[in-house]
PDB file of N, CA and C in Angstrom:
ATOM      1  N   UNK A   1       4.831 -12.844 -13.553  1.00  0.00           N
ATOM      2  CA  UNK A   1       5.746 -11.920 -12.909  1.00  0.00           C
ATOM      3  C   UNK A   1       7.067 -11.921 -13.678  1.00  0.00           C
ATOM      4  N   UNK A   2       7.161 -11.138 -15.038  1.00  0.00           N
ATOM      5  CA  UNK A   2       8.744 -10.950 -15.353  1.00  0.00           C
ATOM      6  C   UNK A   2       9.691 -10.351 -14.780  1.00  0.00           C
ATOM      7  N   UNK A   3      10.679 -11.151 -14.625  1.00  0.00           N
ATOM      8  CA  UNK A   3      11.861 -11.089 -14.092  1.00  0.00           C
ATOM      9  C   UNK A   3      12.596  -9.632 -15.166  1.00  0.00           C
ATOM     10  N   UNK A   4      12.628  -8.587 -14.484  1.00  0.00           N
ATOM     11  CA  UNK A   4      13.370  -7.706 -15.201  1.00  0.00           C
ATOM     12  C   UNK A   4      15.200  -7.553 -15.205  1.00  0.00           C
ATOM     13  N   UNK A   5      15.108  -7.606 -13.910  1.00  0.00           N
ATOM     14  CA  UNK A   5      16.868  -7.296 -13.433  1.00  0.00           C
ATOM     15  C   UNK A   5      17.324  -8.404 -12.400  1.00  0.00           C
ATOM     16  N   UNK A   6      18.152  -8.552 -12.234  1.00  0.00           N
ATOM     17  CA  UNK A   6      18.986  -9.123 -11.258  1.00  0.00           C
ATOM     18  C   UNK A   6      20.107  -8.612 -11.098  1.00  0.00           C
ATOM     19  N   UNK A   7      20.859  -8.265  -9.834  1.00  0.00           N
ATOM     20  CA  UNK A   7      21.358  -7.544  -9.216  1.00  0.00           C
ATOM     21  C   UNK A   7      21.806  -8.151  -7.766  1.00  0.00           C
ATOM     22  N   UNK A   8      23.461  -8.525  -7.641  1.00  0.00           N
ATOM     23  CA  UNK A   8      23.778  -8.572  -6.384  1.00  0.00           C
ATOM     24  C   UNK A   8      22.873  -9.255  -5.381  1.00  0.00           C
ATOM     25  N   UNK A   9      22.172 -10.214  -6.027  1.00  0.00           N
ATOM     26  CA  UNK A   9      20.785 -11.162  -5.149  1.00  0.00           C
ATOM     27  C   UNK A   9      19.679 -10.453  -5.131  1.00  0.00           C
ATOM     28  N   UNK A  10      19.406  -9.086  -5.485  1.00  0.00           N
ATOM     29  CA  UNK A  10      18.155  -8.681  -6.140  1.00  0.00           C
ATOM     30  C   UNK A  10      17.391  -9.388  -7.029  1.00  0.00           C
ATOM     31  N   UNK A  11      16.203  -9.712  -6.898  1.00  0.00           N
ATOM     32  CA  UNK A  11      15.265  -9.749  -8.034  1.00  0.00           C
ATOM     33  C   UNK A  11      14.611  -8.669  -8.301  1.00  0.00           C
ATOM     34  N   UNK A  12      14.544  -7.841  -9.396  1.00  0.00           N
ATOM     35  CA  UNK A  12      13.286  -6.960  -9.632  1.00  0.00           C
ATOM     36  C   UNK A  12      12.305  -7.750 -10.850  1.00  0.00           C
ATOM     37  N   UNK A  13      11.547  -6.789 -10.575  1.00  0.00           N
ATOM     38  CA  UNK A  13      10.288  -7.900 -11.486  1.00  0.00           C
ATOM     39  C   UNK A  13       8.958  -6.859 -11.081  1.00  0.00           C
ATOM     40  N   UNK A  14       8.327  -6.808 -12.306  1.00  0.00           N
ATOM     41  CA  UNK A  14       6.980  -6.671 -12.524  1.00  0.00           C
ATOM     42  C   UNK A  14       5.916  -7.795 -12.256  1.00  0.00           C
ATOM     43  N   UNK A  15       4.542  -7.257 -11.336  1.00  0.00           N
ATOM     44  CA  UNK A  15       3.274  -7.801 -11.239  1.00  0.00           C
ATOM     45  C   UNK A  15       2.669  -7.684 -12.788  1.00  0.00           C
ATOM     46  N   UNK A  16       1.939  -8.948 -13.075  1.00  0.00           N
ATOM     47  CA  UNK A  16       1.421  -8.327 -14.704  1.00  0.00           C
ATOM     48  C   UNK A  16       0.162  -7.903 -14.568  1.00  0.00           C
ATOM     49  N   UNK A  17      -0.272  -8.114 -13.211  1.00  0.00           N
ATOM     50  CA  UNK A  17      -1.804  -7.001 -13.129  1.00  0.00           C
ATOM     51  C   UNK A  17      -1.722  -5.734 -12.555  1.00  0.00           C
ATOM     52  N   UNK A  18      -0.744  -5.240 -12.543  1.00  0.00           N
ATOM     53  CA  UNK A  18      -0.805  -3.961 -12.044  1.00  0.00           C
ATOM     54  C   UNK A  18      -0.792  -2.702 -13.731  1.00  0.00           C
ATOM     55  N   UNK A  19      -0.838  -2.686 -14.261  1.00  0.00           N
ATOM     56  CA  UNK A  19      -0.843  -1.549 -15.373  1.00  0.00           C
ATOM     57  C   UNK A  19      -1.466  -0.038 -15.163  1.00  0.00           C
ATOM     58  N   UNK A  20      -2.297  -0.307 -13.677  1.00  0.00           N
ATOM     59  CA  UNK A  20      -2.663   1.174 -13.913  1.00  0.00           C
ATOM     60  C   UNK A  20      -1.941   1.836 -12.996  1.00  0.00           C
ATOM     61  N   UNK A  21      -1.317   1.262 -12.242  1.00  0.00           N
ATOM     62  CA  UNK A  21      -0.328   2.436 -11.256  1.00  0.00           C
ATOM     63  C   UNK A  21       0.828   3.029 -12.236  1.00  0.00           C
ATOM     64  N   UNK A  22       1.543   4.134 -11.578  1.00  0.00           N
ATOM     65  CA  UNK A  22       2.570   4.706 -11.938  1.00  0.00           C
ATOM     66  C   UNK A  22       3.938   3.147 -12.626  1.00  0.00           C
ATOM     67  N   UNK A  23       4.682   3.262 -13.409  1.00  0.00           N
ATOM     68  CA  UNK A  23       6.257   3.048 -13.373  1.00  0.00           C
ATOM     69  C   UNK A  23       6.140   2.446 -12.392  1.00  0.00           C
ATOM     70  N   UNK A  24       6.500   1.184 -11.655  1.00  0.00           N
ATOM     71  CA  UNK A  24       7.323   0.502 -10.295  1.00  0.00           C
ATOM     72  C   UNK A  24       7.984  -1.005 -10.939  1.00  0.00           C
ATOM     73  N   UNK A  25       8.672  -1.191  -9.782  1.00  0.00           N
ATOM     74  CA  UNK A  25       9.408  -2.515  -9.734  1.00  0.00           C
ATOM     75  C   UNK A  25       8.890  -3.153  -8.679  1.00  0.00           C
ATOM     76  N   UNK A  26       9.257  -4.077  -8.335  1.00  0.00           N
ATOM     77  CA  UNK A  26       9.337  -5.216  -7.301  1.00  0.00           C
ATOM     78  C   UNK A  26      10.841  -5.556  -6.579  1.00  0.00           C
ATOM     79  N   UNK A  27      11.018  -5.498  -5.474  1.00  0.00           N
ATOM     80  CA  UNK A  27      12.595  -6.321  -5.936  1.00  0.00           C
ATOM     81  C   UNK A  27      12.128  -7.062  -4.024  1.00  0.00           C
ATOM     82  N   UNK A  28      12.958  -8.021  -4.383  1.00  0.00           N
ATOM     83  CA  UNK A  28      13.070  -9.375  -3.392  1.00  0.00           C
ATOM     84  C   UNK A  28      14.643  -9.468  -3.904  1.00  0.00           C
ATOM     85  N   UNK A  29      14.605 -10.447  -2.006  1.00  0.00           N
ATOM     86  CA  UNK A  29      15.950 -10.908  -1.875  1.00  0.00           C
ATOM     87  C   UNK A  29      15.907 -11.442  -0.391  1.00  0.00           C
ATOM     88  N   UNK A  30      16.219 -12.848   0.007  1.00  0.00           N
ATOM     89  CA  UNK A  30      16.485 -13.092   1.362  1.00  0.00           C
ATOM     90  C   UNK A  30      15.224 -13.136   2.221  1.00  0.00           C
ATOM     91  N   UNK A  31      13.520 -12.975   1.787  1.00  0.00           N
ATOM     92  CA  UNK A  31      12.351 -12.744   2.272  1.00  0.00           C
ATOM     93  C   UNK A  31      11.878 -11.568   2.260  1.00  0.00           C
ATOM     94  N   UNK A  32      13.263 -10.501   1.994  1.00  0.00           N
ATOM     95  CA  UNK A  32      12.719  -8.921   2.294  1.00  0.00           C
ATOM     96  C   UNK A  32      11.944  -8.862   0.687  1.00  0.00           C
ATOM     97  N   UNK A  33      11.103  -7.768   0.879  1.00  0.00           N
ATOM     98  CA  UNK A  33      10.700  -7.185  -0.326  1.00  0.00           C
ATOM     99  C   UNK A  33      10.249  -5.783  -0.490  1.00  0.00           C
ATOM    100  N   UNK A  34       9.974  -4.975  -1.423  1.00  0.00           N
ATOM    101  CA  UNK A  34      10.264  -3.770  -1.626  1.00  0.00           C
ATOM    102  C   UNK A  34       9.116  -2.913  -2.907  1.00  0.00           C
ATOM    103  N   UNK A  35       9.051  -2.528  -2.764  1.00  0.00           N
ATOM    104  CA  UNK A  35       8.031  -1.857  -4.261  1.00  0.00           C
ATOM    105  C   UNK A  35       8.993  -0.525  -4.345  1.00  0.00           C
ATOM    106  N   UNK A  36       9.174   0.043  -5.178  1.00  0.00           N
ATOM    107  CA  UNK A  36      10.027   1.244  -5.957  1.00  0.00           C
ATOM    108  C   UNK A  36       9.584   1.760  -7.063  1.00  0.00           C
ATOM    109  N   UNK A  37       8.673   2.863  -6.848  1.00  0.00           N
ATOM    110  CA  UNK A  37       8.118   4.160  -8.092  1.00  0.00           C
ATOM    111  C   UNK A  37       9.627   3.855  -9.056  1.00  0.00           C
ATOM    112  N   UNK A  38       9.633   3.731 -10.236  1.00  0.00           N
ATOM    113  CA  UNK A  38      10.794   4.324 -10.930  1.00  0.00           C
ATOM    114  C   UNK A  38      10.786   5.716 -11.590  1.00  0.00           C
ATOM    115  N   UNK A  39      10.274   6.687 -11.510  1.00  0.00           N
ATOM    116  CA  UNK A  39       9.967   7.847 -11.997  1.00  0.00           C
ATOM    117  C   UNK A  39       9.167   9.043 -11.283  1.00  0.00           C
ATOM    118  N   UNK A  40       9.477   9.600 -10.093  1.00  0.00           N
ATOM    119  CA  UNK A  40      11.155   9.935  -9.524  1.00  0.00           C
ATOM    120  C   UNK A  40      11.205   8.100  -8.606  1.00  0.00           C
ATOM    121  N   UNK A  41      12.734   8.073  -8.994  1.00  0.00           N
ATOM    122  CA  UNK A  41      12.950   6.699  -7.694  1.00  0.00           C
ATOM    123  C   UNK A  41      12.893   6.716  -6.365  1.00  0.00           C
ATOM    124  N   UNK A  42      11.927   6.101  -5.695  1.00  0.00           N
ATOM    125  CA  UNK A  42      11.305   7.001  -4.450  1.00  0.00           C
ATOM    126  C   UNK A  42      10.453   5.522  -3.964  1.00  0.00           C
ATOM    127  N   UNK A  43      10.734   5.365  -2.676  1.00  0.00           N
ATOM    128  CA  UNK A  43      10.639   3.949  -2.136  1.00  0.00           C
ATOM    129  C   UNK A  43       8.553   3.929  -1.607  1.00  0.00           C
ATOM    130  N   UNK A  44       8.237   3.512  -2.179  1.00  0.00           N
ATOM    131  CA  UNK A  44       6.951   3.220  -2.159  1.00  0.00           C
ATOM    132  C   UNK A  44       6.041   2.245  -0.876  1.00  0.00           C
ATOM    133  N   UNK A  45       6.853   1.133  -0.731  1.00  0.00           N
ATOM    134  CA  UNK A  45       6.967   0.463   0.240  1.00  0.00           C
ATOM    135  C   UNK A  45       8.240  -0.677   0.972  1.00  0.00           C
ATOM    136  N   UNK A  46       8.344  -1.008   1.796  1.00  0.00           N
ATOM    137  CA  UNK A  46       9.372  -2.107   2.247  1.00  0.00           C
ATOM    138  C   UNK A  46       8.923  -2.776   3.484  1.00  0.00           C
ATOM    139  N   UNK A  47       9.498  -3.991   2.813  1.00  0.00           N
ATOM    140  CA  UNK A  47       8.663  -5.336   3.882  1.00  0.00           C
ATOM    141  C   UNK A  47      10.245  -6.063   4.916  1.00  0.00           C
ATOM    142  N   UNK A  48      11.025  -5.595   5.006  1.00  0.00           N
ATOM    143  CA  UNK A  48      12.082  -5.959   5.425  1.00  0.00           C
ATOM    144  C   UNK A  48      13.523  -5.956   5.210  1.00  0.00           C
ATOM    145  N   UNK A  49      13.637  -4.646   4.588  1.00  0.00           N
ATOM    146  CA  UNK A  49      15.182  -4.247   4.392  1.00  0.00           C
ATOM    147  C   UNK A  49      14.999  -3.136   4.892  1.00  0.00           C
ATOM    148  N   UNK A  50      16.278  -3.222   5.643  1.00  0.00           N
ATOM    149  CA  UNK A  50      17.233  -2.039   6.062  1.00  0.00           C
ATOM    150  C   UNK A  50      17.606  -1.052   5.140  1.00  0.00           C
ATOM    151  N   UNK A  51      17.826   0.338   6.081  1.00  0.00           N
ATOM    152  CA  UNK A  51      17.834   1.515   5.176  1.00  0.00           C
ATOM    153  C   UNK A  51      19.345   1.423   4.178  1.00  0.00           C
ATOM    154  N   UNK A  52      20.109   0.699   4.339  1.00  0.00           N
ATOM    155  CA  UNK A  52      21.453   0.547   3.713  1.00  0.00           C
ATOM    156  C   UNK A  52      21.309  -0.304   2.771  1.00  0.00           C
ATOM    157  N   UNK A  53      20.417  -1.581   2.646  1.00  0.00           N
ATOM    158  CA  UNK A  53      19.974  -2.298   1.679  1.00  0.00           C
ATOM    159  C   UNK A  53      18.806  -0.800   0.573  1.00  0.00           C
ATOM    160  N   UNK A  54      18.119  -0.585   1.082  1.00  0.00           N
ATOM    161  CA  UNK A  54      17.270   0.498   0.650  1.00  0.00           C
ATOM    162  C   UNK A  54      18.145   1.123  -0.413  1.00  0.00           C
ATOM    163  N   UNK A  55      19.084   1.889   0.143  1.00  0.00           N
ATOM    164  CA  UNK A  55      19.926   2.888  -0.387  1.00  0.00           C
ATOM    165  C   UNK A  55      20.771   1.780  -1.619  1.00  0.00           C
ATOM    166  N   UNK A  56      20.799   1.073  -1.974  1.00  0.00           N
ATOM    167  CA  UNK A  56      21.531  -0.021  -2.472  1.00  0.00           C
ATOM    168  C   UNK A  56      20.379  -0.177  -3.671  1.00  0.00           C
ATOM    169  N   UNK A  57      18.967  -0.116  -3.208  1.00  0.00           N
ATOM    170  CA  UNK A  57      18.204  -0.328  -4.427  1.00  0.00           C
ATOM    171  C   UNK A  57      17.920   0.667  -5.075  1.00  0.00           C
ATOM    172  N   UNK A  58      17.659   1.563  -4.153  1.00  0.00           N
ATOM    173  CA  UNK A  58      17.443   3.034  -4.815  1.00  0.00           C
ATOM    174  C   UNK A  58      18.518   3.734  -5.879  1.00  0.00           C
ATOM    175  N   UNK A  59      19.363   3.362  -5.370  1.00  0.00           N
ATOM    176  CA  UNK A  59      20.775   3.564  -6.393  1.00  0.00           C
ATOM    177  C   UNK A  59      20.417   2.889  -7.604  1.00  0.00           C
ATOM    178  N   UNK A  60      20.687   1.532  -7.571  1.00  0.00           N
ATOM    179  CA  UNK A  60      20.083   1.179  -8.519  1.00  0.00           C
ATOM    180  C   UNK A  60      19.248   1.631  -9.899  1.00  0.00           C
ATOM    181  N   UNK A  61      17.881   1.518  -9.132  1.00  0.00           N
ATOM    182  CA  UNK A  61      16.952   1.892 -10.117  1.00  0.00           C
ATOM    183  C   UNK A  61      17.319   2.992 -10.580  1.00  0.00           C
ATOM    184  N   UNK A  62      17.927   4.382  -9.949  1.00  0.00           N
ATOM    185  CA  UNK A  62      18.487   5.909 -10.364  1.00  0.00           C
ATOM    186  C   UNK A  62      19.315   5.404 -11.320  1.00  0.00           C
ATOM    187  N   UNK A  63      20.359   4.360 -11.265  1.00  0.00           N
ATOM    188  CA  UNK A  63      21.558   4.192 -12.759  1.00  0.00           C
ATOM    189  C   UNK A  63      20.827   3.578 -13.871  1.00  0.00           C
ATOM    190  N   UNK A  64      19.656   2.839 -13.571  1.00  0.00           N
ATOM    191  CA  UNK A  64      19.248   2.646 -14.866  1.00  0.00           C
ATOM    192  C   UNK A  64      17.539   2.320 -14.991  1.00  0.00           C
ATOM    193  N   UNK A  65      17.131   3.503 -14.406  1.00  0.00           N
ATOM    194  CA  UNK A  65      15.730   4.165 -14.477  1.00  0.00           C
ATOM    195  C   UNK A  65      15.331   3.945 -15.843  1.00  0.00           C
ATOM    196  N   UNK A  66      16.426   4.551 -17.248  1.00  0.00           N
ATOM    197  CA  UNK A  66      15.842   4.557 -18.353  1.00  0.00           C
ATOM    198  C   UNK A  66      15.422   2.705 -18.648  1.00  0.00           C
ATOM    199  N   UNK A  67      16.499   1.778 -18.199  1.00  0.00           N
ATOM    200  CA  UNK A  67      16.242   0.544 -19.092  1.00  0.00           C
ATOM    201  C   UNK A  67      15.026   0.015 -18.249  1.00  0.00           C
ATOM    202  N   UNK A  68      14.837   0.375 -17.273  1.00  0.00           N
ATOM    203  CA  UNK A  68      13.987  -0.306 -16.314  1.00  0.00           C
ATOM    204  C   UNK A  68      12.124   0.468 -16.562  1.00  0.00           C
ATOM    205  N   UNK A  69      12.448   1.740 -16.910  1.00  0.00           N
ATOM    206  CA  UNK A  69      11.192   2.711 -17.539  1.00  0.00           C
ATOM    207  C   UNK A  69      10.725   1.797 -19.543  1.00  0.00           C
ATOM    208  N   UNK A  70      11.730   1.948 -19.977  1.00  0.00           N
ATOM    209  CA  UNK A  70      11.519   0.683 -21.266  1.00  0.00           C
ATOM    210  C   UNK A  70      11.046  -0.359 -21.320  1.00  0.00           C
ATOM    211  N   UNK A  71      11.506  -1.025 -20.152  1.00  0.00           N
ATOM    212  CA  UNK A  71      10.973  -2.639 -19.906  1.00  0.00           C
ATOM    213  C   UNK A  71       9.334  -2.256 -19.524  1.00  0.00           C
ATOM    214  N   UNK A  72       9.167  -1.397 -18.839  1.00  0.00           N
ATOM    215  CA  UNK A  72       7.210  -0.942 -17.508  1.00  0.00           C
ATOM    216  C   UNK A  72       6.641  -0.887 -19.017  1.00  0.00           C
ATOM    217  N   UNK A  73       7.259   0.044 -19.985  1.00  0.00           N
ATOM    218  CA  UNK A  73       6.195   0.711 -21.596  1.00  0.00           C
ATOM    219  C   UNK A  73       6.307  -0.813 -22.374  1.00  0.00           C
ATOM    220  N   UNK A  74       7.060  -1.127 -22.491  1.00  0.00           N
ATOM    221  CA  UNK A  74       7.224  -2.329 -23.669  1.00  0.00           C
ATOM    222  C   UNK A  74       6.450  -3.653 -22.997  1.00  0.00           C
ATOM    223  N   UNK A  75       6.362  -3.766 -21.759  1.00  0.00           N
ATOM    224  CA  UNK A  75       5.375  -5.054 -20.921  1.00  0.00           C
ATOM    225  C   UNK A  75       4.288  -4.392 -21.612  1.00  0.00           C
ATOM    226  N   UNK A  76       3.640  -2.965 -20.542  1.00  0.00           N
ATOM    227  CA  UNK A  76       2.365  -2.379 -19.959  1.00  0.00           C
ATOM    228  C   UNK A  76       1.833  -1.959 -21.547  1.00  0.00           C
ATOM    229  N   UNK A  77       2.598  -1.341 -21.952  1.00  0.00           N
ATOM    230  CA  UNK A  77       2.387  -0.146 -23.234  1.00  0.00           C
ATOM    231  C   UNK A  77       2.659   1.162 -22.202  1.00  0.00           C
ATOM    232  N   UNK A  78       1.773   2.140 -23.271  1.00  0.00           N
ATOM    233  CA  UNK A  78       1.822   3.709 -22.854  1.00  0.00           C
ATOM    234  C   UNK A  78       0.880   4.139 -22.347  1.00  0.00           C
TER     235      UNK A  78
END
């Protein structure tokens, strides 16, 4: 599971068996956890954050979709 970002007690991070779904992240923090499409950024699932934490990740991934879309091709490939 590489650790991609950290963020304000975010972890995001890639599963390394997932390669055939779309672009996503992971992000944890505090027990909550989260899955996030990065391409459109669009909340996929959530295991225990609030919509204001939500909005906090989603932001996120939208400011830097590109470095976080680089990291999914350069793990996964194309």
């Amino acid at each position: 599971m590489p650790t991609i970002e950290r963020y304000s007690g975010y972890r995001f991070y890639f599963y390394s068996h997932e390669p055939n779904e779309p672009p996503h992240v992971h992000v944890d923090k505090g027990g909550a956890t989260a899955k996030i499409w990065i391409d459109p950024p669009a909340l996929a699932r959530n295991l225990g954050y609030k919509p204001k934490e939500l909005a906090i990740i989603l932001e996120f991934v939208r400011e830097n979709q590109k470095n976080l879309l680089d990291s999914w091709y350069g793990y996964f490939g194309t």
